[in-house]
Coordinates of C-alpha atoms and ligand atoms in Angstrom, one line a residue:
M1 CA -43.0 13.7 -83.7
N2 CA -41.9 14.5 -80.2
A3 CA -38.7 13.2 -79.7
A4 CA -38.3 14.5 -76.2
S5 CA -41.2 12.7 -74.7
E6 CA -40.3 9.1 -75.1
P7 CA -36.9 8.6 -76.8
L8 CA -36.0 5.4 -75.5
A9 CA -39.3 3.6 -74.7
G10 CA -41.7 2.2 -77.4
G11 CA -45.0 3.5 -76.8
R12 CA -47.7 1.5 -75.1
G13 CA -51.1 1.3 -76.5
P14 CA -54.3 1.0 -74.3
L15 CA -54.8 -2.5 -75.6
D16 CA -51.3 -3.8 -74.8
E17 CA -50.2 -5.8 -71.7
P18 CA -49.0 -3.5 -68.9
P19 CA -45.2 -2.4 -69.2
E20 CA -42.4 -4.1 -67.2
P21 CA -42.0 -2.8 -63.7
L22 CA -40.9 0.8 -64.0
V23 CA -37.6 0.8 -62.2
D24 CA -35.1 3.5 -63.3
A25 CA -32.0 3.0 -64.9
V26 CA -30.3 4.1 -61.7
P27 CA -29.1 0.9 -59.9
T28 CA -30.4 0.7 -56.3
G29 CA -28.9 -1.7 -54.0
R30 CA -30.9 -3.7 -51.4
A31 CA -30.7 -1.1 -48.6
T32 CA -30.2 2.0 -50.8
A33 CA -33.9 3.1 -51.2
E34 CA -34.3 3.1 -47.4
R35 CA -30.8 4.9 -47.1
T36 CA -31.9 7.5 -49.4
V37 CA -35.1 8.2 -47.5
L38 CA -33.1 8.2 -44.2
R39 CA -30.7 10.7 -45.6
L40 CA -33.6 12.9 -46.5
A41 CA -35.0 12.5 -43.1
R42 CA -31.8 13.5 -41.5
P43 CA -33.0 17.2 -40.8
Y44 CA -36.0 16.0 -39.3
L45 CA -34.2 13.2 -37.1
G46 CA -34.7 14.8 -33.8
R47 CA -38.6 15.0 -34.4
L48 CA -38.7 11.4 -35.7
V49 CA -36.7 9.9 -32.8
G50 CA -39.0 12.0 -30.4
A51 CA -41.9 10.5 -32.2
G52 CA -40.4 7.0 -31.9
L53 CA -40.0 7.4 -28.1
L54 CA -43.4 8.8 -27.7
A55 CA -44.8 5.8 -29.5
A56 CA -42.9 3.6 -27.4
A57 CA -44.2 5.3 -24.3
T58 CA -47.8 5.0 -25.5
E59 CA -47.3 1.2 -25.9
F60 CA -45.4 0.9 -22.8
A61 CA -48.2 2.9 -20.9
G62 CA -50.6 0.5 -22.3
L63 CA -48.8 -2.6 -21.4
A64 CA -48.1 -1.2 -17.8
L65 CA -51.8 -0.2 -17.6
M66 CA -52.8 -3.9 -18.3
A67 CA -50.2 -5.4 -15.8
T68 CA -51.1 -2.8 -13.0
A69 CA -54.9 -3.1 -13.5
T70 CA -54.5 -6.9 -13.3
W71 CA -52.5 -6.7 -10.0
L72 CA -55.1 -4.4 -8.6
L73 CA -58.1 -6.5 -9.6
M74 CA -56.5 -9.8 -8.2
S75 CA -55.0 -8.1 -5.1
A76 CA -58.4 -6.3 -4.3
A77 CA -59.9 -9.8 -4.4
G78 CA -58.1 -10.6 -1.2
R79 CA -59.8 -7.5 0.4
P80 CA -56.4 -5.8 1.7
P81 CA -56.3 -2.4 3.6
L82 CA -57.1 0.3 0.9
D83 CA -53.8 2.2 1.6
R84 CA -52.0 -0.8 0.0
L85 CA -53.8 -0.3 -3.1
T86 CA -53.7 3.4 -3.3
V87 CA -50.5 3.6 -5.4
A88 CA -51.8 1.1 -7.9
I89 CA -55.2 3.0 -8.2
V90 CA -53.3 6.2 -8.9
A91 CA -51.1 4.6 -11.3
V92 CA -54.0 2.9 -13.2
R93 CA -55.4 6.4 -13.6
A94 CA -52.1 8.2 -14.5
L95 CA -51.2 5.5 -17.2
A96 CA -54.6 5.6 -18.8
I97 CA -54.3 9.4 -19.2
S98 CA -50.7 9.4 -20.0
R99 CA -51.4 6.8 -22.7
G100 CA -53.7 9.2 -24.5
V101 CA -51.4 12.0 -24.2
F102 CA -48.6 10.3 -25.4
R103 CA -50.4 8.9 -28.4
Y104 CA -51.6 12.3 -29.3
T105 CA -48.0 13.9 -29.0
E106 CA -46.6 11.0 -30.9
R107 CA -49.0 11.5 -33.8
L108 CA -48.3 15.3 -33.7
A109 CA -44.5 15.0 -33.8
G110 CA -44.5 12.1 -36.2
H111 CA -46.9 13.7 -38.8
D112 CA -45.3 17.1 -38.3
A113 CA -41.8 15.7 -39.2
V114 CA -43.1 13.6 -42.0
L115 CA -45.2 16.4 -43.7
R116 CA -42.3 18.7 -43.5
M117 CA -40.2 16.1 -45.2
I118 CA -42.7 15.1 -47.7
T119 CA -43.0 18.5 -49.0
D120 CA -39.2 18.5 -49.7
V121 CA -39.5 15.1 -51.3
R122 CA -42.3 16.1 -53.7
A123 CA -40.4 19.2 -54.7
R124 CA -37.3 17.0 -55.3
V125 CA -39.4 14.3 -57.3
F126 CA -41.1 17.0 -59.2
A127 CA -37.8 18.8 -60.0
S128 CA -36.2 15.6 -60.9
L129 CA -39.0 14.5 -63.3
A130 CA -39.1 17.8 -64.8
A131 CA -35.3 17.9 -65.4
R132 CA -35.1 14.4 -66.8
R133 CA -36.5 15.4 -70.2
T134 CA -35.1 12.2 -71.6
A135 CA -36.8 9.9 -69.1
A136 CA -39.0 7.2 -70.7
H137 CA -42.1 7.8 -68.4
R138 CA -45.8 7.8 -69.4
S139 CA -47.9 10.4 -67.8
G140 CA -49.8 7.6 -65.8
D141 CA -46.6 6.3 -64.3
V142 CA -45.4 9.7 -63.5
L143 CA -48.9 10.5 -61.8
S144 CA -48.6 7.3 -59.9
R145 CA -44.9 8.1 -58.9
L146 CA -46.0 11.6 -57.6
V147 CA -48.9 10.3 -55.7
S148 CA -48.3 6.7 -54.4
D149 CA -44.5 6.6 -54.5
V150 CA -44.0 9.6 -52.6
E151 CA -46.7 8.3 -50.0
A152 CA -44.3 5.4 -49.7
V153 CA -41.8 7.5 -48.2
Q154 CA -44.3 8.9 -45.7
D155 CA -45.6 5.4 -44.9
L156 CA -42.0 4.0 -44.5
L157 CA -41.3 6.4 -41.6
L158 CA -44.9 6.6 -40.0
R159 CA -46.1 3.0 -40.5
V160 CA -42.8 1.1 -40.4
L161 CA -39.9 2.8 -38.7
V162 CA -41.6 4.5 -35.8
P163 CA -43.9 1.8 -34.7
G164 CA -41.5 -0.9 -35.6
S165 CA -38.7 0.6 -33.4
A166 CA -41.3 1.4 -30.7
A167 CA -42.6 -2.2 -30.7
A168 CA -39.1 -3.7 -30.5
L169 CA -38.2 -1.3 -27.7
V170 CA -41.3 -2.2 -25.7
G171 CA -40.6 -5.9 -26.3
V172 CA -37.2 -5.4 -24.6
L173 CA -38.8 -3.6 -21.7
A174 CA -41.4 -6.3 -21.3
V175 CA -38.8 -9.0 -20.9
A176 CA -36.7 -6.9 -18.5
G177 CA -40.0 -6.5 -16.4
A178 CA -40.8 -10.1 -16.6
A179 CA -37.2 -11.0 -15.6
L180 CA -37.8 -9.1 -12.2
I181 CA -40.7 -11.3 -11.4
S182 CA -39.3 -14.6 -12.9
P183 CA -36.3 -15.3 -15.0
P184 CA -37.7 -18.5 -16.4
A185 CA -41.0 -16.9 -17.4
A186 CA -38.9 -14.0 -19.1
G187 CA -37.0 -16.6 -21.1
V188 CA -40.5 -18.0 -22.4
L189 CA -41.7 -14.5 -23.0
T190 CA -38.4 -13.7 -25.1
A191 CA -39.1 -16.9 -27.1
G192 CA -42.7 -15.9 -27.9
L193 CA -41.8 -12.3 -28.6
L194 CA -39.1 -13.5 -31.0
V195 CA -41.8 -15.6 -32.8
A196 CA -44.1 -12.6 -32.9
G197 CA -41.5 -9.9 -33.6
V198 CA -39.0 -11.9 -35.9
A199 CA -40.6 -15.2 -37.4
L200 CA -43.9 -13.8 -38.2
P201 CA -42.7 -10.5 -39.7
A202 CA -40.3 -12.8 -41.9
L203 CA -43.3 -14.9 -43.0
A204 CA -45.4 -11.9 -43.8
T205 CA -42.7 -10.4 -45.9
A206 CA -42.3 -13.6 -47.8
V207 CA -45.9 -13.9 -48.6
T208 CA -46.2 -10.2 -49.3
R209 CA -43.2 -9.8 -51.4
R210 CA -44.3 -11.8 -54.4
N211 CA -47.7 -10.1 -54.6
A212 CA -46.2 -6.8 -54.2
A213 CA -43.9 -7.1 -57.0
E214 CA -46.9 -7.6 -59.2
V215 CA -49.3 -5.1 -57.7
A216 CA -46.8 -2.0 -58.2
P217 CA -46.5 -2.3 -61.9
L218 CA -50.1 -3.1 -62.3
R219 CA -51.1 0.0 -60.4
G220 CA -48.9 2.1 -62.9
A221 CA -50.5 0.4 -65.7
L222 CA -54.1 1.2 -64.3
A223 CA -53.1 4.8 -63.9
T224 CA -52.0 4.9 -67.4
D225 CA -55.3 3.1 -68.5
A226 CA -57.2 5.9 -66.7
I227 CA -55.3 8.5 -68.6
D228 CA -55.4 6.7 -71.9
L229 CA -59.1 6.0 -71.6
T230 CA -60.0 9.7 -70.7
H231 CA -57.7 11.6 -72.9
G232 CA -57.9 9.2 -75.7
A233 CA -61.7 8.6 -75.6
A234 CA -62.4 10.4 -78.7
D235 CA -59.7 8.6 -80.8
L236 CA -60.8 5.2 -79.2
A237 CA -64.3 5.9 -80.2
A238 CA -63.3 7.0 -83.7
F239 CA -61.6 3.8 -84.4
G240 CA -64.3 1.6 -82.7
A241 CA -61.7 0.5 -80.1
T242 CA -63.5 1.7 -76.9
D243 CA -64.8 -1.7 -76.0
A244 CA -61.5 -3.5 -76.5
A245 CA -59.5 -0.8 -74.6
L246 CA -62.1 -1.0 -71.7
H247 CA -62.0 -4.8 -71.8
A248 CA -58.4 -4.7 -71.4
A249 CA -58.4 -2.1 -68.6
E250 CA -61.1 -4.3 -66.8
Q251 CA -59.0 -7.2 -67.1
R252 CA -56.1 -5.4 -65.5
A253 CA -58.4 -4.1 -62.7
G254 CA -59.8 -7.7 -62.2
R255 CA -56.1 -9.1 -61.8
M256 CA -55.4 -6.3 -59.4
A257 CA -58.5 -7.0 -57.5
R258 CA -57.4 -10.8 -57.3
L259 CA -54.0 -10.0 -56.3
E260 CA -55.4 -7.7 -53.5
R261 CA -57.8 -10.3 -52.3
R262 CA -55.0 -12.8 -52.2
L263 CA -52.9 -10.3 -50.4
A264 CA -55.7 -9.8 -47.8
A265 CA -56.3 -13.5 -47.3
T266 CA -52.6 -14.4 -46.5
G267 CA -52.5 -11.4 -44.2
F268 CA -55.4 -12.7 -42.2
A269 CA -53.8 -16.1 -41.9
V270 CA -50.5 -14.5 -40.6
D271 CA -52.7 -12.2 -38.2
A272 CA -54.5 -15.2 -37.0
A273 CA -51.0 -17.0 -36.2
G274 CA -50.1 -13.8 -34.3
V275 CA -53.1 -14.3 -31.9
L276 CA -52.2 -18.0 -31.5
V277 CA -48.7 -17.1 -30.7
A278 CA -50.0 -14.4 -28.1
G279 CA -52.1 -17.2 -26.4
L280 CA -49.6 -20.0 -26.6
T281 CA -47.1 -17.7 -25.2
A282 CA -49.2 -16.5 -22.4
A283 CA -49.9 -20.1 -21.5
A284 CA -46.4 -21.2 -21.6
V285 CA -45.3 -18.0 -19.4
V286 CA -48.0 -19.0 -16.8
L287 CA -46.7 -22.7 -16.7
A288 CA -43.1 -21.5 -16.3
A289 CA -44.0 -19.1 -13.5
L290 CA -46.2 -21.6 -11.8
A291 CA -43.2 -24.1 -12.0
A292 CA -40.9 -21.4 -10.4
D293 CA -43.4 -20.8 -7.6
V294 CA -44.3 -17.3 -8.5
P295 CA -47.1 -15.9 -6.3
G296 CA -50.8 -16.2 -8.0
V297 CA -51.2 -12.4 -8.4
L298 CA -47.8 -12.0 -10.2
V299 CA -48.7 -15.0 -12.4
G300 CA -51.7 -13.2 -13.5
V301 CA -49.8 -10.0 -13.9
L302 CA -47.4 -12.1 -16.1
A303 CA -50.2 -13.7 -18.3
V304 CA -51.9 -10.3 -19.0
G305 CA -48.6 -8.5 -19.7
T306 CA -47.5 -11.3 -21.9
L307 CA -50.6 -11.1 -24.0
A308 CA -50.2 -7.3 -24.1
A309 CA -46.6 -7.5 -24.9
V310 CA -47.0 -9.9 -27.7
E311 CA -49.8 -7.8 -29.2
V312 CA -47.5 -4.8 -29.1
T313 CA -44.6 -6.9 -30.9
L314 CA -47.1 -8.0 -33.6
A315 CA -47.0 -4.4 -34.7
L316 CA -43.7 -5.5 -36.3
V317 CA -45.6 -7.9 -38.6
S318 CA -47.8 -5.1 -40.1
A319 CA -44.5 -2.9 -40.4
A320 CA -42.8 -5.8 -42.3
R321 CA -45.8 -6.1 -44.5
Q322 CA -46.0 -2.4 -45.2
W323 CA -42.2 -2.2 -45.8
T324 CA -42.5 -5.1 -48.5
Q325 CA -45.4 -3.3 -50.1
L326 CA -43.5 0.0 -50.2
R327 CA -40.2 -1.2 -51.6
P328 CA -40.9 -0.9 -55.3
G329 CA -42.2 2.6 -54.9
L330 CA -39.5 3.4 -52.6
T331 CA -36.8 2.1 -54.9
R332 CA -38.3 4.2 -57.8
V333 CA -38.7 7.3 -55.8
A334 CA -35.0 6.9 -54.5
A335 CA -33.7 6.3 -58.1
L336 CA -35.2 9.9 -58.8
L337 CA -34.1 11.4 -55.6
D338 CA -30.6 9.9 -55.8
V339 CA -29.6 11.8 -58.7
D340 CA -29.3 15.2 -57.0
L341 CA -29.8 14.3 -53.5
P342 CA -27.1 16.6 -52.1
T343 CA -28.6 19.8 -53.5
A344 CA -31.8 21.5 -52.6
P345 CA -34.4 21.8 -55.5
R346 CA -32.2 22.9 -58.1
A347 CA -34.4 25.8 -59.6
A348 CA -33.6 27.9 -56.6
A349 CA -29.8 27.2 -56.7
D350 CA -27.3 29.8 -57.6
P351 CA -27.1 30.1 -61.4
G352 CA -23.5 29.8 -61.4
A353 CA -23.4 26.8 -59.1
N354 CA -22.4 24.1 -61.6
G355 CA -19.2 26.0 -62.0
T356 CA -19.6 26.5 -65.5
G357 CA -21.0 30.1 -65.2
G358 CA -24.0 28.8 -67.0
P359 CA -25.7 30.6 -69.8
D360 CA -27.9 33.6 -69.4
R361 CA -31.0 34.7 -71.4
S362 CA -29.4 37.9 -72.5
G363 CA -26.0 37.1 -73.9
A364 CA -25.4 35.9 -77.5
H365 CA -24.4 32.2 -77.8
E366 CA -22.6 30.1 -80.3
L367 CA -24.0 26.5 -80.8
R368 CA -22.0 24.0 -82.7
F369 CA -22.9 20.5 -83.7
A370 CA -19.8 18.4 -84.6
E371 CA -20.5 14.9 -86.3
V372 CA -23.4 14.2 -84.1
T373 CA -25.1 10.8 -84.2
V374 CA -28.1 10.0 -82.6
R375 CA -29.4 6.2 -82.2
Y376 CA -32.5 5.7 -80.1
R377 CA -31.9 1.9 -79.9
A378 CA -28.9 0.0 -80.2
G379 CA -28.8 -1.6 -83.7
A380 CA -31.5 0.8 -84.9
A381 CA -30.8 3.1 -88.0
P382 CA -29.5 6.5 -86.6
A383 CA -32.0 9.3 -86.3
L384 CA -29.1 11.7 -86.9
D385 CA -26.1 10.7 -88.7
R386 CA -22.8 12.7 -88.3
V387 CA -24.4 15.9 -88.6
S388 CA -22.3 19.0 -88.3
L389 CA -23.9 22.5 -87.9
D390 CA -22.8 25.9 -86.9
L391 CA -25.1 28.3 -85.3
P392 CA -23.3 31.4 -84.2
A393 CA -25.1 34.4 -82.6
G394 CA -27.4 36.0 -85.0
R395 CA -27.5 33.1 -87.5
R396 CA -30.8 32.0 -88.8
I397 CA -31.0 28.5 -90.1
A398 CA -33.8 26.3 -91.3
V399 CA -33.9 22.5 -91.1
V400 CA -36.0 20.9 -93.6
G401 CA -36.4 17.3 -94.9
P402 CA -39.0 14.5 -95.3
S403 CA -41.0 13.1 -92.4
G404 CA -38.9 11.0 -90.2
A405 CA -35.6 12.7 -91.4
G406 CA -34.4 13.7 -87.9
K407 CA -35.7 17.2 -87.7
S408 CA -37.0 17.1 -84.3
T409 CA -34.3 14.8 -83.1
L410 CA -31.8 17.6 -84.0
A411 CA -34.0 20.1 -82.1
A412 CA -34.2 17.7 -79.1
V413 CA -30.4 17.3 -79.0
L414 CA -30.2 21.2 -79.3
T415 CA -32.3 21.6 -76.1
G416 CA -30.5 18.8 -74.2
A417 CA -33.5 16.5 -74.2
V418 CA -31.8 14.0 -76.2
R419 CA -28.0 13.2 -75.8
P420 CA -26.0 12.3 -78.9
T421 CA -24.7 8.8 -79.1
S422 CA -21.4 9.9 -80.6
G423 CA -20.2 13.5 -81.6
R424 CA -20.4 16.7 -79.7
V425 CA -22.7 19.5 -79.2
T426 CA -21.2 22.6 -77.8
L427 CA -22.5 25.9 -76.5
D428 CA -19.8 28.5 -76.4
G429 CA -17.3 26.0 -76.7
R430 CA -18.5 23.7 -73.6
D431 CA -20.2 20.6 -74.1
L432 CA -24.0 20.8 -73.7
S433 CA -23.9 17.9 -71.1
A434 CA -21.6 20.2 -68.9
Y435 CA -24.4 22.7 -68.4
A436 CA -26.8 22.1 -65.5
E437 CA -30.4 20.9 -66.6
E438 CA -32.0 24.2 -65.6
E439 CA -29.3 26.5 -67.1
L440 CA -29.8 25.3 -70.6
P441 CA -33.3 26.6 -71.2
R442 CA -32.1 30.1 -70.6
A443 CA -30.1 30.1 -73.6
V444 CA -31.7 27.6 -75.9
G445 CA -35.4 26.9 -76.2
G446 CA -38.6 27.9 -77.9
L447 CA -41.4 26.2 -79.6
L448 CA -40.8 22.6 -79.4
A449 CA -42.8 19.8 -80.9
E450 CA -46.3 19.3 -79.3
A451 CA -46.1 22.4 -77.1
Y452 CA -48.2 22.2 -74.1
V453 CA -50.9 24.5 -73.6
F454 CA -52.0 24.7 -69.9
H455 CA -55.5 24.9 -68.6
A456 CA -55.2 28.5 -67.6
T457 CA -55.7 31.9 -69.0
V458 CA -54.1 33.1 -72.1
R459 CA -52.0 35.6 -70.1
E460 CA -50.9 32.9 -67.6
N461 CA -49.8 30.7 -70.7
L462 CA -48.0 33.5 -72.1
L463 CA -46.3 34.4 -68.8
L464 CA -44.7 30.9 -68.6
G465 CA -42.5 32.2 -71.5
R466 CA -41.3 35.0 -69.4
A467 CA -42.7 35.7 -65.9
G468 CA -43.1 39.4 -65.2
A469 CA -43.5 40.5 -68.9
S470 CA -45.0 43.8 -69.5
D471 CA -48.3 44.3 -71.3
E472 CA -46.4 45.8 -74.1
E473 CA -44.3 42.8 -74.4
L474 CA -47.3 40.5 -74.3
I475 CA -48.9 42.4 -77.0
A476 CA -45.7 42.4 -79.3
A477 CA -45.3 38.6 -79.0
T478 CA -49.1 37.8 -79.4
S479 CA -49.1 40.1 -82.4
A480 CA -46.2 38.6 -83.9
A481 CA -47.8 35.1 -83.6
G482 CA -51.1 36.6 -85.3
L483 CA -53.1 35.9 -82.2
L484 CA -53.7 39.5 -81.0
E485 CA -57.0 40.2 -82.7
W486 CA -58.6 37.0 -81.5
V487 CA -57.3 37.9 -77.9
H488 CA -59.1 41.3 -78.3
A489 CA -62.2 39.6 -79.7
Q490 CA -62.7 37.6 -76.6
P491 CA -65.0 38.9 -73.9
A492 CA -62.4 38.2 -71.2
G493 CA -59.5 39.2 -73.4
W494 CA -56.1 38.2 -71.8
D495 CA -58.1 36.3 -69.1
T496 CA -59.8 34.0 -71.4
L497 CA -59.5 30.3 -70.3
V498 CA -58.0 28.2 -72.9
G499 CA -59.4 24.8 -71.7
E500 CA -57.6 21.6 -70.8
E501 CA -54.7 21.3 -73.2
G502 CA -56.0 24.3 -75.0
G503 CA -59.0 22.3 -75.9
Q504 CA -61.1 25.5 -76.3
L505 CA -58.9 26.9 -79.0
S506 CA -58.5 25.8 -82.7
G507 CA -55.5 24.0 -83.6
G508 CA -54.2 27.0 -85.3
Q509 CA -54.9 29.3 -82.2
R510 CA -53.3 26.7 -79.9
Q511 CA -50.2 26.8 -82.3
R512 CA -50.1 30.7 -82.3
L513 CA -50.4 30.9 -78.6
A514 CA -47.5 28.5 -78.2
L515 CA -45.5 30.4 -80.7
A516 CA -46.2 33.7 -78.7
R517 CA -44.9 32.2 -75.6
A518 CA -41.9 31.0 -77.2
L519 CA -41.3 34.6 -78.7
L520 CA -41.9 36.0 -75.3
A521 CA -39.3 33.8 -73.6
A522 CA -36.8 35.0 -76.6
P523 CA -33.9 32.7 -75.7
P524 CA -30.6 33.7 -77.5
V525 CA -31.0 30.5 -79.5
L526 CA -34.6 30.2 -80.6
V527 CA -35.7 26.8 -81.8
L528 CA -39.1 26.9 -83.6
D529 CA -40.3 23.4 -84.4
E530 CA -43.0 23.6 -87.1
P531 CA -44.2 27.0 -85.7
T532 CA -46.9 27.4 -88.5
E533 CA -48.3 23.9 -88.2
G534 CA -52.0 23.9 -88.5
L535 CA -52.3 27.4 -90.3
D536 CA -53.4 27.8 -93.7
P537 CA -50.4 28.7 -96.3
T538 CA -51.3 32.5 -96.4
A539 CA -51.5 32.8 -92.6
A540 CA -48.4 30.5 -92.3
D541 CA -46.4 32.8 -94.5
A542 CA -47.4 35.9 -92.6
V543 CA -46.8 34.4 -89.3
L544 CA -43.4 32.9 -90.0
A545 CA -42.4 36.3 -91.3
S546 CA -43.6 38.3 -88.4
A547 CA -42.1 35.7 -86.0
L548 CA -38.6 36.0 -87.6
G549 CA -39.0 39.8 -87.6
A550 CA -39.8 39.7 -83.9
T551 CA -36.6 37.9 -82.9
P552 CA -34.1 40.3 -81.4
V553 CA -31.1 41.0 -83.5
G554 CA -28.2 39.0 -82.4
H555 CA -30.4 36.0 -81.3
S556 CA -30.1 33.1 -83.5
V557 CA -32.8 30.9 -84.9
L558 CA -33.2 27.2 -85.8
L559 CA -36.4 26.8 -87.7
I560 CA -37.7 23.3 -88.4
S561 CA -40.2 23.1 -91.1
H562 CA -42.0 21.1 -93.6
R563 CA -43.0 24.0 -95.6
L564 CA -40.2 25.6 -97.7
S565 CA -42.1 28.7 -98.3
G566 CA -40.9 31.9 -96.4
L567 CA -37.2 30.6 -96.1
A568 CA -35.6 33.0 -98.6
E569 CA -34.3 35.4 -95.9
L570 CA -32.6 32.6 -93.8
D571 CA -28.8 32.3 -93.7
E572 CA -28.7 28.6 -94.3
I573 CA -31.1 25.9 -95.2
V574 CA -30.1 22.3 -94.0
V575 CA -31.8 19.5 -95.8
L576 CA -32.0 16.3 -93.9
D577 CA -32.9 12.9 -95.1
G578 CA -32.6 9.6 -93.0
G579 CA -30.7 11.5 -90.5
R580 CA -28.0 12.9 -93.0
V581 CA -27.5 16.2 -94.4
I582 CA -28.1 15.9 -98.0
Q583 CA -28.1 19.5 -99.1
R584 CA -27.4 22.8 -97.5
G585 CA -27.2 26.4 -98.8
R586 CA -29.3 29.4 -99.2
H587 CA -32.8 29.1 -100.5
A588 CA -31.9 31.0 -104.0
E589 CA -29.1 28.2 -104.4
L590 CA -31.2 25.3 -103.5
V591 CA -34.1 26.0 -105.7
T592 CA -32.0 26.0 -108.8
A593 CA -29.9 23.0 -107.8
P594 CA -31.3 19.6 -108.6
G595 CA -32.3 17.6 -105.6
W596 CA -35.0 17.2 -102.8
Y597 CA -35.3 20.8 -102.1
R598 CA -36.0 21.9 -105.6
D599 CA -38.3 18.9 -106.2
Q600 CA -40.1 19.7 -102.7
W601 CA -40.3 23.5 -103.5
L602 CA -41.9 22.7 -106.8
L603 CA -44.4 20.3 -105.4
Q604 CA -45.3 22.5 -102.5
A605 CA -45.7 25.6 -104.8
A606 CA -47.8 23.7 -107.1
A607 CA -50.0 22.4 -104.4
E608 CA -50.4 25.7 -102.6
R609 CA -51.2 27.5 -105.8
G610 CA -53.5 24.8 -106.9
Y611 CA -53.0 22.1 -109.7
L612 CA -54.3 24.7 -112.3
A613 CA -51.4 27.0 -111.6
L614 CA -49.0 24.4 -113.3
T615 CA -51.0 24.2 -116.5
P616 CA -50.7 27.3 -118.6
Ligands
ATP701 N1 -38.6 8.6 -79.0 C1 -38.2 7.9 -80.0 N2 -37.7 6.6 -79.9 C2 -37.4 5.9 -81.0 N3 -37.3 6.4 -82.2 C3 -37.5 7.6 -82.5 C4 -38.0 8.4 -81.4 N4 -38.2 9.7 -82.0 C5 -37.9 9.6 -83.1 N5 -37.5 8.3 -83.5 C6 -37.1 7.9 -84.7 O1 -36.0 8.8 -85.3 C7 -36.2 9.1 -86.5 C8 -36.3 10.5 -86.8 O2 -37.4 11.2 -86.2 P1 -37.8 12.6 -86.0 O3 -39.0 12.7 -85.1 O4 -36.5 13.4 -85.5 O5 -38.2 13.1 -87.4 P2 -38.8 14.3 -88.1 O6 -38.1 14.7 -89.3 O7 -39.0 15.4 -86.9 O8 -40.2 13.8 -88.6 P3 -41.5 14.6 -88.7 O9 -41.3 15.7 -89.6 O10 -42.5 13.6 -89.1 O11 -41.9 15.0 -87.3 C9 -37.4 8.4 -87.2 O12 -37.1 7.3 -87.7 C10 -38.3 8.1 -85.8 O13 -38.9 7.0 -85.9

């Protein structure tokens, strides 16, 4: 089984309820998510502040345009000499044009900053997901993270912070402008703006929060449904479970639709309250201005200006609503980003940057397991129970044992995908956990359980093992994996497309391709988890022998296998059962000693030679 993919989480079937909200183990405080985003935004702060000021200028130009146009219209009604209106006429024209220009430049500056930043965020999220081989994520959740959660970062800046701060600034300027005309009216305006800019956003937040908390996990569950229903379609059909799975997915989609409808309805109610507040504030401002004997034209200016100012401030309502909806996504994305925030995407980092002088591909390495125990869940039986193992340079070990014995877990510990609950795993005397995540694969790697074959050409799939490998190296690895003849037989040769998840290959071909890639990568400690799975016994023997033969001298090998055939040349065979080492030694010793190995050897030999071979 693939111990690396979901070590801590129980799997979720397509018929089950959606999982709990997927918030990572990294605890995030209330403002931490926003702080993380702001820290990421720091390099682009100048552009973002510029965008905020331009947004404020746009809104202010709109407000000033309304106020000036009102003054112009009302003054013109009294037929004054034209020269008294000239400045206002020019101002109206200038404000109308500048508003468009400000809006355009604000969008340009804001999107420029955010798109630059989001590229960085995506790279970090991707690197973090790739590095967290132990994370308990389903592909649907991961997909939803990469898409919607990263968009949350973008929306926080473009739809919350920039327009929110612009609205607040314009509100303050509007009050200052009103105070020049009439302080009492400015007081009333302040009260109206506080209702529109503080009370209503708080109300919107409260009504949105509950729904948003339900919507986010549902969205993740729906993404997982989509993947389960497409990738698992054949299995669902085979078990007659398609209808039930579709029904469960439809129910979730229905629940999502209901939640979104409720969200929209409450949103409309709050928006309607905003319009009411604008009207009431304008009426109150007019009354206050009249009571203060403000001239009629200026009362009109105050009324229209108030309507415009409240409308601008109401942007804070949608900003608050957005913010509430974005929080779960922001929290998740921040939890991923927080881990390695201070560094740039680490693949590009200096190989020795961890201060450990990390391992390299070429050197020999010594791996040691000392009393390693792995427990996937507290209270559960250990998957590995005090296992000790030495893998010095050049040594070749096989780990065998019945299903569920802990073989794949051992490989996962070796590659750093699973951390031991107790005990130590060291590489050249240094704890495995001390190595940076991207350093380890250079020393330890290979063919792990359920190796992924990409929807690309044979060559591209192979080059993932070692970018820049020569044609001779490709041929050697492919030949050792027993795939060369097939490649040559294809019309497109090395450029043959293998289909999604290698779907255009047979199971055996897929396995050979993955093995060839592992051989090409040739890490000093090569892990081969069931390299001949899916091959018939004769082919399996041949491939195993040629794969071991293709491993450079001085490189060590840890082979995991159900089959006991072809292990005679190995330096040690470790038999696991229930996570414990129950036997160890060379093949020649183990086949003569009573125990699991000898029994299994006889059984397999009998099965492979056929039942008749046992009877004289
Ligand atoms: N991700 C996981 N979460 C919880 N338990 C797990 C996980 N992976 C493995 N286990 C449990 O750990 C034990 C060892 O599993 P492991 O996959 O290492 O066995 P294995 O020897 O490789 O089996 P197989 O030969 O069938 O692949 C099993 O009891 C299994 O149920």
